GROMACS .gro file of C-alpha atoms in nm:
model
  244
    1UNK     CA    1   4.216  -3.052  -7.770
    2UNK     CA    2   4.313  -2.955  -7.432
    3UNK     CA    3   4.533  -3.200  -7.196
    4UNK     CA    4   4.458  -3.152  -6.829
    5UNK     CA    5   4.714  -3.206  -6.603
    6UNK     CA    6   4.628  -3.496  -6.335
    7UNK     CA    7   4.886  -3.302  -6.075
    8UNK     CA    8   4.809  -3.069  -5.820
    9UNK     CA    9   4.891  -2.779  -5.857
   10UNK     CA   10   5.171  -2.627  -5.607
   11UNK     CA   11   5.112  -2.293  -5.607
   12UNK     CA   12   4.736  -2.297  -5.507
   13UNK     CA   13   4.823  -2.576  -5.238
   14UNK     CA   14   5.066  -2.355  -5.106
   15UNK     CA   15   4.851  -2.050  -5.074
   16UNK     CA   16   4.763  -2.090  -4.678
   17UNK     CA   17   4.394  -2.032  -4.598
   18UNK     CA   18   4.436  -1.832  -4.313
   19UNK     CA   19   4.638  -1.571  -4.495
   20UNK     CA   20   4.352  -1.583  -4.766
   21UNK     CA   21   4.081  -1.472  -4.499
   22UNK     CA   22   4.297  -1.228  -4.314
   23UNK     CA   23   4.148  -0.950  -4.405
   24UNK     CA   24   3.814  -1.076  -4.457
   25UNK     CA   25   3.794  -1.141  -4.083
   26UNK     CA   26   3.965  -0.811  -3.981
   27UNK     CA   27   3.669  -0.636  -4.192
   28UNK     CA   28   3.433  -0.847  -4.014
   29UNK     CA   29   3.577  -0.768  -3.664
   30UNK     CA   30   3.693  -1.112  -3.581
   31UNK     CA   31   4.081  -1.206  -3.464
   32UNK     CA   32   4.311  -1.308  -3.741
   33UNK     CA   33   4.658  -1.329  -3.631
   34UNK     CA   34   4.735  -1.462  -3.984
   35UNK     CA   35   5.032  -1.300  -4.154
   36UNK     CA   36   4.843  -1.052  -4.456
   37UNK     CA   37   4.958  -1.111  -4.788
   38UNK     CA   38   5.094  -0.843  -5.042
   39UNK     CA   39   5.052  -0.694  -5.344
   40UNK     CA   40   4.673  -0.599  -5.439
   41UNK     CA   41   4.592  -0.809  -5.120
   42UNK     CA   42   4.783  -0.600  -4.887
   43UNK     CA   43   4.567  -0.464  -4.612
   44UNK     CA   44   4.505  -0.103  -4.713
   45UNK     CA   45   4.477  -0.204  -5.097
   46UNK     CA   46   4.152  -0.093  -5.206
   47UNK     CA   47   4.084  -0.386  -5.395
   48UNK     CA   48   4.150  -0.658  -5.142
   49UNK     CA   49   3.954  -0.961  -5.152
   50UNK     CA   50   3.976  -1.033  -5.523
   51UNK     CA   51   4.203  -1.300  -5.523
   52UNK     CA   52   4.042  -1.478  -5.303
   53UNK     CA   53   3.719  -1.492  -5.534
   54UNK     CA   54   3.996  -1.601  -5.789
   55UNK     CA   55   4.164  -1.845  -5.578
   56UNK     CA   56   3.800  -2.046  -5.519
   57UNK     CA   57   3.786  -2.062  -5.916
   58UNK     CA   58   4.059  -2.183  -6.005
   59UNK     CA   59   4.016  -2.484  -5.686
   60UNK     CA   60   3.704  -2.503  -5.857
   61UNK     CA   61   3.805  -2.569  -6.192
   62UNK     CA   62   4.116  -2.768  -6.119
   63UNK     CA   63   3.903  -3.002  -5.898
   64UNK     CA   64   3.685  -3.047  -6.160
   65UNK     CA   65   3.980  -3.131  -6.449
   66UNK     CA   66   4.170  -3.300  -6.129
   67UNK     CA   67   3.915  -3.435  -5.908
   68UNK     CA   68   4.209  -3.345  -5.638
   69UNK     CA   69   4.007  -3.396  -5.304
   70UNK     CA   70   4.325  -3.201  -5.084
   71UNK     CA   71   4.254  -2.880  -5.335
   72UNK     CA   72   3.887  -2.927  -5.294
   73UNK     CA   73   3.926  -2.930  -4.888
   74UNK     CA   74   4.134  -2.596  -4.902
   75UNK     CA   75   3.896  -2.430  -5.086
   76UNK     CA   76   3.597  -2.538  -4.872
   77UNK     CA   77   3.745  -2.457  -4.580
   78UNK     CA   78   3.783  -2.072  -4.761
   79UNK     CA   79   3.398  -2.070  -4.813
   80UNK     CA   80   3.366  -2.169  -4.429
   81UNK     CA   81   3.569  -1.900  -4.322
   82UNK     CA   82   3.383  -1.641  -4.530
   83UNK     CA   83   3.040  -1.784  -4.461
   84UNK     CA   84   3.179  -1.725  -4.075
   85UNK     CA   85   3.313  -1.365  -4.186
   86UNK     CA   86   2.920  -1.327  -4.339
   87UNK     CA   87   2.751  -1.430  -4.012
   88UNK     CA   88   2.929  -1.203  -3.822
   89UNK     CA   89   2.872  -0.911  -4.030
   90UNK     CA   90   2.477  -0.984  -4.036
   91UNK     CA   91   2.372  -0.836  -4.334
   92UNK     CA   92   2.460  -1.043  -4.617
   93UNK     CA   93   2.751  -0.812  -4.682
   94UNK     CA   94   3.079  -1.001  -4.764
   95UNK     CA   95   3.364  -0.819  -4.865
   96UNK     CA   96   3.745  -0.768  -4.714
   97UNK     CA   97   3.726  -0.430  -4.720
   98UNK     CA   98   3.442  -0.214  -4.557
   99UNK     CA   99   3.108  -0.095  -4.692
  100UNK     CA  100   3.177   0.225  -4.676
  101UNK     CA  101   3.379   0.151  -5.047
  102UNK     CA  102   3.057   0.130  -5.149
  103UNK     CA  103   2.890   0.445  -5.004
  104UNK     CA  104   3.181   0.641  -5.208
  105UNK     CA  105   3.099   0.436  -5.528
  106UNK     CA  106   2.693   0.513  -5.527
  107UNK     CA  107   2.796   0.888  -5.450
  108UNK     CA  108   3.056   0.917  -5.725
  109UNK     CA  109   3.326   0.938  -5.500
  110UNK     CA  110   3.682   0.853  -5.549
  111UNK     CA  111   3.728   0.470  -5.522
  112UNK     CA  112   3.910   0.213  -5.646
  113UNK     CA  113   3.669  -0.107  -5.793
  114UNK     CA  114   3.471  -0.216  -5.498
  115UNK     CA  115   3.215  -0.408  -5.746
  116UNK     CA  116   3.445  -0.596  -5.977
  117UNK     CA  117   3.641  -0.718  -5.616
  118UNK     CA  118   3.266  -0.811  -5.529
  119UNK     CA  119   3.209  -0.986  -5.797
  120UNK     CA  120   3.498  -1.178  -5.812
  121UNK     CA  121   3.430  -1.349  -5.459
  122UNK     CA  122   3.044  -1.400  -5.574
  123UNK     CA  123   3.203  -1.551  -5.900
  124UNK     CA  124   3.407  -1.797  -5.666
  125UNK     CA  125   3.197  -1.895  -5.478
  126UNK     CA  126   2.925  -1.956  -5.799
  127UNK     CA  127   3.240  -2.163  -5.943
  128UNK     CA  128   3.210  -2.400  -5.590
  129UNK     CA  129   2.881  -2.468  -5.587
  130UNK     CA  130   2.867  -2.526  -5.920
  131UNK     CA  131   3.184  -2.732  -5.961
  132UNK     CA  132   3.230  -2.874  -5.661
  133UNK     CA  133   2.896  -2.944  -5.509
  134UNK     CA  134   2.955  -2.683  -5.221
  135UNK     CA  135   2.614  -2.626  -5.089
  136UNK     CA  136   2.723  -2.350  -4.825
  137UNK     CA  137   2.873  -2.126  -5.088
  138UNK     CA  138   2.556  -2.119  -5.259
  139UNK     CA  139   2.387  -1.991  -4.960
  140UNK     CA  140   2.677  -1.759  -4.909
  141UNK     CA  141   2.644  -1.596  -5.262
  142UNK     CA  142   2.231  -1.584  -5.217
  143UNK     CA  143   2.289  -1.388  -4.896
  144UNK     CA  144   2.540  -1.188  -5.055
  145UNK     CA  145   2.306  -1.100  -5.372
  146UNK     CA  146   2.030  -0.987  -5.103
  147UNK     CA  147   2.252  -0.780  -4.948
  148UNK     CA  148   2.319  -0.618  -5.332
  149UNK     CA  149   1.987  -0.597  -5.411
  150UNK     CA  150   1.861  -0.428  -5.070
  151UNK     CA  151   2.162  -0.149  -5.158
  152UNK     CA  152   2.050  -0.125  -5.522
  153UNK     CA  153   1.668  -0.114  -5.439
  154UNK     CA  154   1.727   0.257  -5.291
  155UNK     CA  155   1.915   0.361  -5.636
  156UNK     CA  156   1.726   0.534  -5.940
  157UNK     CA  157   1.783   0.417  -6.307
  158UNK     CA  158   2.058   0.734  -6.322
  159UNK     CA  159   2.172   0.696  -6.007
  160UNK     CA  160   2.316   0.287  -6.107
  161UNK     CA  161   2.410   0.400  -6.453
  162UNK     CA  162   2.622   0.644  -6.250
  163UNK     CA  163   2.748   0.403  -6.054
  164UNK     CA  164   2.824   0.188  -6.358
  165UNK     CA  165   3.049   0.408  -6.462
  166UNK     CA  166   3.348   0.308  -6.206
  167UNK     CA  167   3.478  -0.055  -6.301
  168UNK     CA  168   3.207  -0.309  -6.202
  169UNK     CA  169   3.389  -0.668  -6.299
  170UNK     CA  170   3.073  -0.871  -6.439
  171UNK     CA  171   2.804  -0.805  -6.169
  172UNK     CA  172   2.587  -0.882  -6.452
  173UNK     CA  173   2.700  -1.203  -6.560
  174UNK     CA  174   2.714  -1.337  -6.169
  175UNK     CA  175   2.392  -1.251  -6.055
  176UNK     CA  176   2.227  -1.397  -6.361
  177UNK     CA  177   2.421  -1.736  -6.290
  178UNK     CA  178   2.271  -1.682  -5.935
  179UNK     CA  179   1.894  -1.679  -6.099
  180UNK     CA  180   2.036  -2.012  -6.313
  181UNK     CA  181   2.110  -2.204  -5.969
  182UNK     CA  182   1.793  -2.061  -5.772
  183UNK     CA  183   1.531  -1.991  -6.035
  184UNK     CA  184   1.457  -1.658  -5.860
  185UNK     CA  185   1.370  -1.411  -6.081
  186UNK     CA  186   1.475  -1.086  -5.836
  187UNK     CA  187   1.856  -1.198  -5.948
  188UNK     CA  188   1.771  -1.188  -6.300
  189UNK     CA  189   1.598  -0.846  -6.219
  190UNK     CA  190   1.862  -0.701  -6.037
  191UNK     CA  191   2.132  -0.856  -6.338
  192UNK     CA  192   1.966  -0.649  -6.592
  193UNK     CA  193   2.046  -0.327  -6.305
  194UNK     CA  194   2.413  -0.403  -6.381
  195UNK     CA  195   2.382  -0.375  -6.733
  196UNK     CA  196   2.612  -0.021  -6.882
  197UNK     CA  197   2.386   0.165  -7.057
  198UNK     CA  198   2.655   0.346  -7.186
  199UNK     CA  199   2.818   0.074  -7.329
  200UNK     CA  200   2.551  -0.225  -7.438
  201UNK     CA  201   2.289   0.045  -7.594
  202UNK     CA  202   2.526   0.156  -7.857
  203UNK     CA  203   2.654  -0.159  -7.935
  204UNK     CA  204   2.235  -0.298  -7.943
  205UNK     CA  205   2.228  -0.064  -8.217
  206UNK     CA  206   2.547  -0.197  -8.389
  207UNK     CA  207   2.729   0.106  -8.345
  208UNK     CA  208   3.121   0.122  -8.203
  209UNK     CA  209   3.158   0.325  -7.927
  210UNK     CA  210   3.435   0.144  -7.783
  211UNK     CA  211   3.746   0.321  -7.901
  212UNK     CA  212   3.961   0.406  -7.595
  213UNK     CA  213   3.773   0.223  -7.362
  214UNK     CA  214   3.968   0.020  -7.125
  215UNK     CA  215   3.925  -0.327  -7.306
  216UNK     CA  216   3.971  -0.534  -6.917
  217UNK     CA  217   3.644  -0.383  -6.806
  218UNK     CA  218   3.436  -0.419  -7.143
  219UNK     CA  219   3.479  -0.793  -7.154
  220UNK     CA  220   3.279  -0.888  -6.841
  221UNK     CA  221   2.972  -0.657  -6.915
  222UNK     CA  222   2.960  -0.853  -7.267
  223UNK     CA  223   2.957  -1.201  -7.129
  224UNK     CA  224   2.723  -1.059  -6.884
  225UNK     CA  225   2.500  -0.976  -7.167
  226UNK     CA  226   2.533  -1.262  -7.340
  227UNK     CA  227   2.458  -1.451  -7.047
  228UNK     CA  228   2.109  -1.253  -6.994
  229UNK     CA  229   2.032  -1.329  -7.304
  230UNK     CA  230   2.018  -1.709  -7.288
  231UNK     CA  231   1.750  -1.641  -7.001
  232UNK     CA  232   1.537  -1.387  -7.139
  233UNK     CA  233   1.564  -1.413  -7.537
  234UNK     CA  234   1.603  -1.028  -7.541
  235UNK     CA  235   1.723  -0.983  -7.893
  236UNK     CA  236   1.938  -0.641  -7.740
  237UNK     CA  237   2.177  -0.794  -7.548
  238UNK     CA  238   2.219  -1.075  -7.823
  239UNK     CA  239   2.305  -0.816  -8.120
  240UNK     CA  240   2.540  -0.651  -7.822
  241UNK     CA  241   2.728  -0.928  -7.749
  242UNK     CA  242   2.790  -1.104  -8.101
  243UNK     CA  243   2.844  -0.732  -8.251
  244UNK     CA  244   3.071  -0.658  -7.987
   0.00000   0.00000   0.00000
C-alpha cells in the first residue's frame, strides 16, 4: 500500500504566494511588486501560470493525506488572489498570460499551449474545492468555464477540432468534473467540444493511430474520455479509453 508522509512538505511551504500570483496580477493590471519566478514561469514564458494550477493540487492532495492546516492556508490564500485577479479582469477569464494567446490558438496561429496552462489552473482549483472544501475556487472555476464556453460558442465543429490540434492539457476531463460538482449540463456539453476527433474516433473504432504522437498530450484527452464516459454511458469514449 501507499505510506503517506504526516510532514509538511518544505518545498511547497516555501514556494511564497506572492511570487505565485505575480504574473497573474500583472495580466490582470493590478500592482505586484513580487519578485517573478523562473523557468516556464518566467514572465514572457508562454506557458506561465501552469504551476500554479499544479501548486493548488498538490496543497490539495497533501492536505488531504496530511490534513496540514498551514499548507491548506497557503493555498487558499492562492485561490483569493486569483479570484481577485478574476474580478478585475471581468469576464471570467483567468489566466497569467493575456487572451490574446488564445485569439492565435482559434486562428491557427503560432502559440505555445495556452489550453493545457488553462487547464491546469481549472484542474487546481477543481482539486480545492474538492479536497479541501474551498467554496470560492469553485465559483472561480464556474466563472472561468463560462468564460470558455462564451469563446467556444462562436467556434464551428472544424473550427475546435482545429483548435484541438495545438496541445490542449485535459480540457475535457476538467470541465466534465465541473458538471460532477454543479450538475450543469452546459459543462458536460462543452467537455464533449474538447474531445480530439482526431485522436478518440480512431481509437472508438479500435484502431492505432497513435504512433509518433507525443505520448504527454495523449494521456489527458484519454482520462478525459474516460471521465465522460462515467456521465453519459457513451459506449465510444469507453472502447477509446480501455483500447487506448
Amino acid at each position: 500500500g501507499i505510506i503517506f508522509s504526516r510532514k509538511p512538505n518544505p518545498n511547497l511551504l516555501s514556494l511564497d504566494v506572492d511570487r505565485l500570483l505575480h504574473d497573474f496580477r500583472i495580466n490582470a493590471g493590478l500592482t505586484s511588486s513580487a519578485k517573478p519566478l523562473g523557468g516556464w514561469e518566467e514572465p514572457k514564458c508562454e506557458v506561465r501560470g501552469h504551476s500554479v494550477g499544479h501548486f493548488l493540487s498538490a496543497c490539495a492532495l497533501m492536505y488531504a493525506s496530511t490534513g496540514d492546516e498551514v499548507l491548506k492556508a497557503k493555498a487558499d490564500r492562492v485561490v483569493a488572489g486569483l479570484a481577485e485577479c478574476q474580478a478585475k479582469m471581468g469576464s471570467g477569464y483567468l489566466s497569467a498570460f493575456p487572451e490574446e494567446f488564445i485569439d492565435r490558438v482559434e486562428v491557427g496561429k503560432r502559440v505555445w499551449a495556452p489550453w493545457y496552462t488553462i487547464h491546469k489552473i481549472y484542474a487546481g482549483l477543481v482539486d480545492m474545492a474538492v479536497l479541501c472544501g474551498n467554496r470560492q475556487a469553485l465559483e472561480v472555476v464556474t466563472k472561468a468555464c463560462d468564460w470558455v464556453k462564451s469563446r467556444c460558442d462562436k467556434l464551428s465543429d472544424e473550427q475546435m477540432e482545429k483548435m484541438l490540434g495545438n496541445e490542449h492539457g485535459g480540457m475535457n476531463d476538467v470541465l466534465a468534473e465541473v458538471y460532477a460538482l454543479t450538475g450543469e449540463e452546459k459543462y458536460l456539453k462543452l467537455a464533449q467540444r474538447f474531445n480530439h476527433h482526431a485522436v478518440l474516433d480512431p481509437l472508438s473504432r479500435r484502431e492505432d493511430c497513435l504512433t509518433g504522437l507525443h505520448a504527454n498530450t495523449q494521456f489527458p484527452k484519454i482520462l478525459g474520455a474516460g471521465r465522460q464516459y462515467e456521465w453519459t454511458g457513451r459506449e465510444d469514449l469507453r472502447t477509446a479509453a480501455t483500447f487506448f
